[in-house]
Coordinates of C-alpha atoms in Angstrom, one line a residue:
Chain D
V1 CA 0.3 0.0 -0.1
N2 CA 2.8 2.4 0.9
T3 CA 4.5 3.3 -2.1
S4 CA 6.7 6.5 -0.6
S5 CA 10.0 6.2 0.4
G6 CA 9.6 5.8 4.0
H7 CA 8.0 8.1 6.7
V8 CA 9.9 10.6 8.3
L9 CA 9.4 13.1 11.1
I10 CA 11.0 16.1 11.3
V11 CA 11.3 17.7 14.7
D12 CA 12.3 21.3 15.1
D13 CA 11.0 24.5 16.7
E14 CA 12.3 27.0 14.0
P15 CA 9.2 26.9 11.2
S16 CA 11.7 28.2 8.4
V17 CA 13.9 24.8 8.9
R18 CA 10.9 23.0 9.2
E19 CA 9.7 23.6 5.9
A20 CA 12.6 23.7 3.8
L21 CA 13.9 20.4 5.1
R22 CA 9.8 18.7 4.9
Q23 CA 10.1 20.6 1.4
V24 CA 13.0 19.1 0.0
L25 CA 12.2 15.3 1.7
V26 CA 8.6 15.3 0.4
G27 CA 10.3 15.8 -3.1
R28 CA 12.6 12.8 -2.8
G29 CA 9.3 10.8 -2.6
Y30 CA 8.8 10.5 1.4
E31 CA 5.6 10.9 3.0
V32 CA 6.7 13.6 6.3
R33 CA 5.0 15.0 9.6
T34 CA 6.6 18.1 11.5
A35 CA 6.6 18.3 15.0
E36 CA 7.8 21.9 17.0
D37 CA 8.8 20.3 19.8
G38 CA 9.5 17.2 22.3
Y39 CA 6.2 16.6 23.6
A40 CA 4.2 16.9 20.4
A41 CA 7.3 14.3 18.8
L42 CA 6.7 12.1 21.3
E43 CA 2.6 11.8 20.3
A44 CA 3.6 12.0 16.7
V45 CA 6.1 8.8 17.2
A46 CA 2.6 7.4 19.0
L47 CA 0.2 8.2 16.7
E48 CA 1.9 7.9 13.2
R49 CA 4.7 5.9 13.7
P50 CA 7.8 7.0 11.6
D51 CA 10.6 4.7 10.1
V52 CA 12.9 7.3 11.0
L53 CA 12.8 10.3 13.4
L54 CA 15.0 13.8 12.3
L55 CA 15.2 15.2 15.8
D56 CA 16.7 18.8 16.9
L57 CA 19.0 18.7 19.8
R58 CA 18.7 22.0 20.8
M59 CA 14.3 22.7 21.5
P60 CA 12.7 24.3 24.4
G61 CA 11.3 22.4 26.8
L62 CA 11.8 18.5 26.7
D63 CA 15.3 18.7 24.7
G64 CA 16.7 16.3 21.7
V65 CA 18.6 13.9 24.6
E66 CA 15.4 13.3 26.9
V67 CA 13.4 13.0 23.5
S68 CA 15.8 10.5 22.2
R69 CA 15.9 8.9 25.5
R70 CA 11.8 8.3 25.8
V71 CA 11.7 7.2 22.2
R72 CA 14.2 4.6 22.3
S73 CA 12.6 2.9 26.1
V74 CA 9.4 2.4 23.5
S75 CA 10.1 1.9 19.8
R76 CA 13.0 1.2 17.5
L77 CA 12.8 3.3 14.9
E78 CA 15.3 5.0 13.2
I79 CA 16.8 8.3 15.0
I80 CA 18.9 10.9 13.6
V81 CA 20.1 13.8 16.2
V82 CA 20.0 17.4 14.1
S83 CA 22.6 18.9 16.3
A84 CA 24.7 22.1 16.3
V85 CA 29.0 23.1 16.2
T86 CA 28.5 23.9 20.3
D87 CA 26.3 20.9 21.4
E88 CA 29.2 18.3 21.1
P89 CA 28.4 16.6 24.4
Q90 CA 24.8 17.0 24.0
K91 CA 24.9 15.0 20.6
I92 CA 27.7 12.0 22.1
R93 CA 24.7 12.0 25.2
A94 CA 22.4 11.8 22.8
L95 CA 24.0 8.9 21.1
D96 CA 24.6 7.2 24.0
A97 CA 21.2 7.2 24.8
G98 CA 20.1 5.7 21.7
A99 CA 20.1 8.0 18.8
D100 CA 21.6 6.4 15.6
D101 CA 23.6 9.0 13.5
Y102 CA 23.8 12.8 13.7
V103 CA 23.9 15.3 11.4
T104 CA 25.9 18.7 12.2
K105 CA 24.0 22.3 11.4
P106 CA 23.7 23.5 8.9
F107 CA 24.4 21.0 7.2
S108 CA 24.4 20.2 3.3
V109 CA 21.6 18.4 2.1
E110 CA 23.3 15.9 0.2
E111 CA 24.7 14.7 3.5
L112 CA 21.6 15.0 4.8
L113 CA 19.7 12.4 2.2
A114 CA 22.7 9.9 2.4
R115 CA 22.4 9.6 5.7
L116 CA 18.7 9.3 6.2
R117 CA 18.8 6.9 3.3
S118 CA 21.2 4.5 5.6
A119 CA 18.2 4.9 8.4
M120 CA 15.5 3.9 6.3
R121 CA 17.6 0.9 5.2
R122 CA 18.4 0.2 9.0
A123 CA 14.6 0.6 9.6
R124 CA 13.3 -1.6 6.9
Q125 CA 15.5 -4.6 7.6
S126 CA 16.3 -4.7 11.4
G127 CA 18.6 -7.4 11.6
A128 CA 18.5 -8.4 15.4
D129 CA 16.2 -11.1 14.9
E130 CA 17.9 -12.2 11.6
L131 CA 20.0 -15.3 12.2
V132 CA 22.5 -14.1 9.2
I133 CA 23.2 -10.5 9.3
T134 CA 25.1 -8.8 6.5
A135 CA 26.6 -5.8 6.1
G136 CA 28.7 -5.3 2.4
P137 CA 31.1 -8.1 2.5
I138 CA 31.0 -9.2 6.0
V139 CA 28.4 -11.8 7.0
V140 CA 28.1 -12.9 10.5
D141 CA 26.1 -16.2 11.8
Q142 CA 24.4 -15.7 14.5
I143 CA 24.2 -19.1 15.0
A144 CA 28.0 -20.3 14.4
R145 CA 29.0 -17.7 16.3
R146 CA 30.8 -17.3 12.3
V147 CA 32.2 -14.1 10.9
T148 CA 33.3 -14.0 6.8
M149 CA 34.7 -11.7 5.0
A150 CA 33.9 -12.0 1.0
G151 CA 34.0 -15.1 1.7
Q152 CA 36.8 -16.0 3.7
E153 CA 35.6 -17.1 7.7
V154 CA 37.7 -14.7 9.6
R155 CA 38.8 -16.3 13.5
L156 CA 37.9 -14.0 16.0
S157 CA 37.8 -14.2 19.9
T158 CA 34.8 -14.1 21.6
A159 CA 35.2 -10.1 22.5
E160 CA 35.7 -9.3 19.0
Y161 CA 33.7 -11.3 17.5
E162 CA 31.1 -9.2 19.9
V163 CA 31.9 -6.3 18.5
V164 CA 32.1 -6.9 15.1
R165 CA 28.5 -8.5 15.7
I166 CA 27.6 -4.9 17.2
L167 CA 28.4 -2.9 14.2
V168 CA 27.0 -5.2 11.3
L169 CA 23.6 -5.2 13.3
H170 CA 24.1 -1.4 12.9
P171 CA 25.7 -0.5 9.6
D172 CA 26.4 2.9 9.1
R173 CA 25.5 3.8 12.5
V174 CA 27.5 6.1 14.7
M175 CA 28.0 3.9 17.6
T176 CA 29.6 5.6 20.6
H177 CA 32.7 4.2 22.1
R178 CA 29.9 3.5 25.4
H179 CA 27.5 2.3 23.3
L180 CA 29.2 -0.1 21.5
L181 CA 31.7 -1.2 24.9
S182 CA 28.3 -1.7 26.8
S183 CA 26.1 -3.7 23.9
A184 CA 28.9 -6.0 22.8
L185 CA 30.5 -6.9 26.4
G186 CA 28.1 -5.8 29.2
S187 CA 27.7 -2.5 30.6
Q188 CA 30.5 -3.2 33.2
Y189 CA 32.7 -2.3 30.3
A190 CA 31.1 1.2 29.5
D191 CA 34.5 2.6 30.1
A192 CA 36.7 0.1 29.1
L193 CA 38.2 2.8 26.3
E194 CA 41.6 0.7 26.1
Y195 CA 40.4 -2.4 25.6
L196 CA 38.1 -1.3 22.6
R197 CA 41.1 0.2 21.2
T198 CA 43.2 -2.7 21.3
L199 CA 39.9 -5.0 20.3
I200 CA 39.4 -2.8 17.2
N201 CA 43.0 -2.3 16.2
Q202 CA 43.3 -6.4 16.2
I203 CA 39.3 -6.7 14.3
R204 CA 40.8 -4.3 11.8
R205 CA 44.2 -6.5 11.1
K206 CA 41.9 -9.7 10.6
L207 CA 39.1 -8.2 8.6
E208 CA 41.0 -5.0 6.7
P209 CA 43.0 -5.6 3.1
E210 CA 44.9 -2.1 4.8
P211 CA 44.5 -2.2 8.0
R212 CA 45.8 1.6 8.9
R213 CA 43.1 2.9 5.9
P214 CA 40.2 1.0 7.2
R215 CA 37.4 0.9 4.7
F216 CA 35.0 -1.1 6.9
I217 CA 35.4 0.1 10.6
I218 CA 35.6 3.8 10.1
T219 CA 37.0 6.0 13.0
E220 CA 35.1 9.4 14.2
P221 CA 37.4 10.7 16.1
G222 CA 36.5 11.1 20.1
I223 CA 33.0 10.1 19.3
G224 CA 33.1 6.3 18.2
Y225 CA 33.3 3.6 15.6
R226 CA 31.1 3.4 12.4
L227 CA 30.5 0.0 9.9
R228 CA 30.6 1.0 6.7
A229 CA 28.1 -1.6 4.5
D230 CA 28.9 0.2 0.8
S231 CA 32.5 0.7 1.0
A232 CA 32.0 1.2 -2.9
D233 CA 32.4 4.8 -2.9
Chain U
V1 CA 50.0 83.5 66.5
D2 CA 49.1 87.2 67.1
P3 CA 46.6 88.8 65.5
D4 CA 49.3 90.5 63.5
D5 CA 51.3 86.8 62.6
S6 CA 48.0 85.4 61.1
V7 CA 48.4 86.8 58.2
P8 CA 51.9 85.8 57.1
A9 CA 50.5 82.6 59.0
L10 CA 47.4 81.9 56.3
L11 CA 49.4 82.9 53.7
F12 CA 52.3 80.4 54.3
L13 CA 49.4 77.7 55.6
G14 CA 48.2 78.5 51.2
V15 CA 51.4 77.8 50.4
V16 CA 51.8 74.4 51.9
G17 CA 48.6 73.3 50.6
L18 CA 49.2 74.8 47.2
S19 CA 52.5 72.7 47.5
A20 CA 50.9 69.3 48.6
W21 CA 47.9 69.9 46.4
D22 CA 50.3 70.1 43.1
G23 CA 53.4 68.3 44.3
G24 CA 52.5 66.0 46.5
L25 CA 53.7 64.6 49.9
G26 CA 57.5 65.4 49.0
P27 CA 57.3 69.0 48.6
A28 CA 54.8 69.7 51.1
L29 CA 57.0 68.7 53.9
V30 CA 59.5 70.9 52.2
A31 CA 56.6 73.3 52.2
T32 CA 56.2 72.7 55.8
L33 CA 60.1 72.8 57.0
L34 CA 60.8 76.4 55.0
G35 CA 57.5 77.7 55.8
G36 CA 57.9 76.9 59.3
L37 CA 61.3 78.1 59.8
A38 CA 61.0 81.7 58.0
I39 CA 57.9 82.1 60.1
D40 CA 60.4 81.3 62.9
Y41 CA 63.1 83.9 61.6
F42 CA 61.1 86.4 59.5
F43 CA 58.1 86.9 62.4
E44 CA 58.9 85.9 65.7
T45 CA 60.4 87.6 68.1
P46 CA 62.7 88.0 68.2
P47 CA 63.2 88.6 64.7
Y48 CA 65.6 87.7 62.4
V49 CA 67.0 84.8 64.5
L50 CA 66.3 80.7 64.0
E51 CA 65.1 79.6 67.4
V52 CA 61.9 78.4 68.5
T53 CA 60.9 80.6 71.5
S54 CA 57.7 79.9 72.1
N55 CA 54.9 77.3 71.9
R56 CA 52.9 78.9 69.3
T57 CA 55.8 78.6 66.9
F58 CA 55.5 75.0 67.8
M59 CA 51.8 74.6 67.3
D60 CA 52.2 76.6 63.8
I61 CA 54.6 74.1 62.3
G62 CA 52.6 71.3 63.8
A63 CA 49.6 72.7 62.2
F64 CA 51.4 73.4 58.8
L65 CA 53.0 70.1 59.1
L66 CA 49.2 68.9 59.3
M67 CA 47.8 70.6 56.5
A68 CA 50.6 69.1 54.5
V69 CA 50.6 65.5 55.6
L70 CA 46.3 65.7 54.8
V71 CA 46.3 67.1 52.0
G72 CA 49.1 65.4 50.8
L73 CA 47.8 62.6 50.9
L74 CA 44.5 63.5 49.6
H75 CA 46.0 64.4 46.3
H76 CA 47.9 61.3 46.3
R77 CA 44.9 59.3 46.6
L78 CA 42.9 61.4 43.6
R79 CA 46.4 60.8 41.8
L80 CA 46.5 57.5 41.8
I81 CA 42.4 57.0 41.1
N82 CA 42.9 59.2 38.1
S83 CA 45.6 56.8 36.8
R84 CA 43.6 54.4 37.7
L85 CA 40.5 55.8 35.6
A86 CA 43.0 56.6 32.8
A87 CA 44.0 53.2 32.7
E88 CA 40.7 51.9 32.7
R89 CA 39.1 54.5 30.0
D90 CA 42.5 53.6 27.4
R91 CA 41.9 49.5 28.4
A92 CA 37.8 50.4 27.3
E93 CA 38.7 52.5 24.1
A94 CA 41.0 49.5 23.2
A95 CA 38.7 47.1 23.7
V96 CA 35.5 49.0 22.1
Q97 CA 38.2 49.5 19.0
A98 CA 39.0 46.0 18.5
R99 CA 35.4 44.7 19.0
D100 CA 34.6 47.8 16.1
D101 CA 37.4 46.2 14.0
L102 CA 36.4 42.6 14.4
M103 CA 32.3 43.0 13.8
A104 CA 33.7 45.5 10.7
T105 CA 35.8 42.2 9.4
V106 CA 32.7 39.6 10.4
S107 CA 30.3 41.9 8.6
H108 CA 32.0 42.0 5.7
A109 CA 32.7 38.3 5.6
L110 CA 29.4 38.1 6.0
R111 CA 28.2 40.2 3.7
T112 CA 30.0 39.7 0.8
P113 CA 28.3 36.5 0.5
L114 CA 24.8 37.5 1.5
T115 CA 25.0 40.2 -1.4
A116 CA 25.6 38.0 -3.8
I117 CA 23.0 35.3 -3.0
Q118 CA 20.3 38.3 -2.8
V119 CA 21.6 39.6 -6.5
S120 CA 21.4 35.5 -8.1
L121 CA 18.0 35.2 -6.3
F122 CA 17.1 38.5 -7.6
S123 CA 17.6 37.8 -10.4
L124 CA 16.6 34.5 -10.7
C125 CA 12.8 35.5 -8.8
D126 CA 12.8 38.6 -11.4
E127 CA 10.2 37.4 -14.2
G128 CA 10.7 40.0 -16.4
Q129 CA 14.2 38.5 -17.0
Q130 CA 14.1 35.9 -19.3
L131 CA 17.8 33.8 -17.9
E132 CA 18.7 30.8 -20.4
L133 CA 18.7 27.6 -18.2
A134 CA 22.9 27.9 -18.4
D135 CA 22.2 31.0 -16.6
R136 CA 20.1 29.4 -14.2
K137 CA 21.9 26.9 -13.2
E138 CA 25.5 28.8 -13.0
L139 CA 23.0 31.7 -10.6
L140 CA 22.2 28.4 -8.6
S141 CA 25.4 26.6 -8.1
G142 CA 27.0 30.7 -7.4
V143 CA 24.2 30.5 -4.6
A144 CA 24.9 27.4 -3.0
A145 CA 28.8 27.7 -2.9
E146 CA 28.2 30.9 -1.3
A147 CA 25.7 29.7 1.2
Q148 CA 28.2 26.7 2.0
R149 CA 31.2 29.7 2.8
L150 CA 28.5 31.2 5.0
V151 CA 28.1 27.9 6.8
H152 CA 31.6 26.7 6.9
F153 CA 32.7 30.8 8.1
V154 CA 29.6 30.4 10.9
N155 CA 30.8 26.8 11.3
D156 CA 34.4 28.2 12.5
A157 CA 33.8 31.2 14.1
L158 CA 31.6 29.5 16.7
A159 CA 33.8 26.5 17.3
L160 CA 36.3 29.0 18.2
N161 CA 34.8 30.6 20.3
R162 CA 33.8 27.9 22.3
L163 CA 37.5 26.9 22.3
E164 CA 38.8 30.2 23.3
N165 CA 36.1 30.7 26.1
V166 CA 35.8 27.2 27.4
P167 CA 37.7 24.4 25.6
P168 CA 35.8 21.2 27.0
V169 CA 38.4 19.0 26.9
R170 CA 37.8 15.7 26.7
R171 CA 41.3 13.2 27.2
E172 CA 40.8 9.4 26.5
W173 CA 43.1 7.0 25.6
N174 CA 43.4 7.2 22.0
D175 CA 45.1 5.5 18.9
A176 CA 47.1 9.0 17.6
G177 CA 48.0 6.8 14.2
E178 CA 43.7 5.9 14.0
V179 CA 42.5 8.8 14.4
V180 CA 45.0 10.9 12.2
W181 CA 44.6 8.2 9.2
A182 CA 40.7 9.0 9.6
V183 CA 41.2 12.6 9.6
A184 CA 43.6 12.3 6.7
D185 CA 41.1 10.0 4.8
R186 CA 38.0 12.3 5.6
C187 CA 39.7 15.3 4.3
Q188 CA 40.5 13.9 0.8
P189 CA 37.8 16.2 -0.7
Q190 CA 38.7 19.4 0.5
L191 CA 42.5 18.1 -0.6
E192 CA 41.1 18.4 -4.0
G193 CA 43.0 14.9 -5.0
R194 CA 46.8 15.9 -3.5
A195 CA 48.6 13.0 -2.5
I196 CA 49.1 11.8 1.2
A197 CA 52.1 11.0 2.1
L198 CA 51.1 9.6 5.7
S199 CA 54.1 8.0 7.7
I200 CA 53.5 7.7 11.8
P201 CA 54.7 4.3 13.6
D202 CA 52.3 1.8 13.7
E203 CA 53.6 0.7 17.2
L204 CA 52.9 3.8 19.1
P205 CA 51.3 3.1 22.3
L206 CA 47.7 4.4 23.4
M207 CA 47.7 7.8 24.5
Q208 CA 45.5 10.2 26.5
V209 CA 44.3 12.7 24.1
D210 CA 40.8 14.5 23.2
A211 CA 40.9 12.9 19.5
G212 CA 37.7 15.6 18.7
L213 CA 40.2 18.3 19.7
L214 CA 43.5 16.7 17.6
D215 CA 40.7 16.3 14.8
Q216 CA 39.5 19.9 14.5
A217 CA 43.7 21.0 14.4
L218 CA 44.6 18.8 11.6
T219 CA 41.5 19.4 9.6
A220 CA 41.8 22.4 9.5
L221 CA 45.5 22.4 9.0
L222 CA 44.8 20.4 5.6
E223 CA 41.5 22.5 4.5
N224 CA 44.3 24.9 5.0
V225 CA 46.7 23.3 2.2
G226 CA 44.2 22.2 0.2
A227 CA 43.0 26.3 -0.5
H228 CA 47.2 27.5 -0.4
T229 CA 49.3 25.2 -2.6
P230 CA 48.9 24.5 -6.0
P231 CA 46.8 21.6 -6.6
G232 CA 48.3 18.8 -7.7
T233 CA 51.0 18.8 -5.1
P234 CA 51.4 16.1 -2.0
V235 CA 50.8 16.8 1.6
W236 CA 53.5 14.9 4.0
I237 CA 51.7 14.3 7.2
D238 CA 54.4 12.7 9.8
G239 CA 53.7 12.2 13.4
G240 CA 55.6 10.3 16.3
L241 CA 56.3 10.4 20.0
D242 CA 58.7 12.5 21.8
G243 CA 59.0 11.7 25.2
H244 CA 55.5 12.2 26.8
E245 CA 54.8 14.5 23.8
L246 CA 52.6 13.6 20.3
W247 CA 53.9 15.5 17.7
I248 CA 52.1 15.9 13.4
C249 CA 53.7 17.6 11.0
V250 CA 52.2 18.5 8.4
S251 CA 54.0 19.8 5.2
D252 CA 53.5 20.8 1.5
S253 CA 55.1 22.5 -1.3
G254 CA 53.7 25.0 -1.9
P255 CA 55.1 29.1 -1.7
G256 CA 55.2 28.6 1.6
I257 CA 55.0 31.5 4.8
P258 CA 57.5 34.6 4.9
E259 CA 59.4 34.5 8.0
G260 CA 57.2 37.8 9.1
D261 CA 53.9 36.6 9.1
R262 CA 54.4 32.9 10.4
E263 CA 52.7 34.3 13.8
R264 CA 50.4 37.0 11.9
I265 CA 48.7 33.6 9.9
F266 CA 47.2 32.4 13.3
E267 CA 45.7 35.9 14.2
K268 CA 41.9 36.1 13.1
Y269 CA 41.0 36.8 10.1
E270 CA 44.5 37.5 9.0
R271 CA 45.0 36.4 5.0
I272 CA 48.4 36.8 4.2
D273 CA 48.1 36.5 0.0
G274 CA 43.5 37.4 0.5
R275 CA 43.2 33.8 -2.0
G276 CA 41.3 30.7 -1.5
P277 CA 37.8 30.4 0.2
G278 CA 38.5 30.9 3.7
V279 CA 37.7 34.0 5.8
G280 CA 41.2 33.6 7.9
L281 CA 39.5 31.5 10.7
G282 CA 41.2 28.3 9.9
L283 CA 45.1 28.5 11.5
P284 CA 43.6 30.0 14.5
L285 CA 40.9 27.8 15.1
A286 CA 43.9 24.8 14.7
R287 CA 46.0 26.8 17.3
A288 CA 43.2 26.9 19.7
A289 CA 42.4 23.5 19.5
A290 CA 46.0 22.7 20.1
R291 CA 45.9 25.4 22.8
A292 CA 43.0 24.1 24.4
Q293 CA 44.8 20.6 25.9
G294 CA 47.6 22.1 26.7
G295 CA 50.1 22.1 23.1
R296 CA 51.6 24.4 20.7
L297 CA 51.4 24.9 16.9
W298 CA 54.0 26.8 14.6
V299 CA 54.8 27.0 11.0
E300 CA 58.3 26.6 9.7
P301 CA 60.2 26.3 6.4
S302 CA 59.2 22.3 4.7
K303 CA 62.4 20.2 3.7
H304 CA 59.9 20.1 0.6
G305 CA 60.0 23.6 0.1
G306 CA 57.0 25.1 1.2
A307 CA 55.1 25.2 5.3
Q308 CA 55.3 23.1 7.6
F309 CA 53.2 23.0 10.5
V310 CA 54.3 21.4 13.3
L311 CA 51.4 20.2 16.2
R312 CA 52.6 19.5 19.6
L313 CA 50.6 17.4 22.3
P314 CA 51.5 17.0 25.5
V315 CA 50.2 13.0 26.1
T316 CA 49.8 10.8 29.3
L317 CA 51.1 7.6 27.8
A318 CA 49.7 4.0 28.5
S319 CA 51.2 2.4 31.9
G320 CA 54.4 0.7 30.7
A321 CA 54.7 1.7 27.8
A322 CA 58.3 3.1 27.2
A323 CA 58.6 6.6 25.6
A324 CA 60.9 6.3 22.2

């Protein structure tokens, strides 16, 4: 029944930004709803069930971090936070709270559309229930706990396997250090950043053709890691 | 003091007061002493003898002295307050001047692209004007480029403002090589196809450093290379550990920086060649990002013929890691 590219909810307290974004996204075939604050956003999430939430971080009342937290506790929809350069700490808190990705305001429309496409892809194939998950040439068999890279088996330790599994489960999504550590190894490891660096280093040596110039596991300095699913570009 | 004596006494008192007012405490005391002696010499009985014979003379001299000290102190205070006020006023005037200069530069940086956008949009919206499709496209891409310039400027200005005021430093365990590689990879569009020769030892230990700030500094340095060196010339990025300092050099084979300009290029809104897309915030931003975590950034001649930017950051090394 639904022939649109997907359903997006834009949350921004700035009417001009809301309207401009709505125009762009409608033009790209998205079904678009807008909300002017955090409470309206929560209501729209419950009623409209959007695929992707485009969420401004800085809003009066309920801010973006809090909206991320509340939405994430009831829904698995994709959250892209829109932050200003000066909101770095809030951005990381929003990602920790469950937001999936971010764009920095003012952003280019191409960048936003690219992020949106990735988010839609993830929304369509939430792979947690699938036994075999794929991201580009990387395949994770969650039953056999086996990882293959372009058909070749990659031998990983248990911790390495868990990190890869979480990254492949969330392709193109920024995983903060804390989020990645606690999802892969348990919340008691949330601050074990030294350990994470070592793990990522080892995983890259086994998985990446050029470990120092990673094509798949991309570093977001000061924030976390992102698995690039289509490394064609 | 006899009624007859009160005239000279008052006269001398006046002289003492004036000296104190004009010259401060020192001259007032000298005037007091001279005045006292003169009254004694000329007017006290016996006259023309320097000899204190009455208590009145003592009292006269005492009164002069008191007067001199009070007026002198008062004068001293006033002078101090005056000079302080003058210094404050100079500082305020300098600040106002600096702010005016800054406002002029900033509004120029904002107004130029805005004017271009406005004029282009006017042409595009003007129904009387029949524009060829190619012309419309050109105008629109001009608008997009100017808007992009504005975005870049506002981003840099905000980031710089934040670094100069309350730099949020987050030192975390990082693999410096990993950060440098990530930034170099991401900056390829800004480098427009320039070859990157990156050399950082693989076996660097983990170190505590703010990767976000390191990213900002390196990004600004690479954008600077992209804007100010001839297209197609390579960029060299070298790095390593020197004791407890991480060093990273970004060098090019471009025109280099004349010796007299090597500090000036780190000043806000300074652009030595007036070219490039920037407005002179990139290098100040890079330096502010270095300084925010206690580091340094300077420029020197590169062995490749151009400029070499040297970034040195103090780091904490993982326990057991030997500094090479």
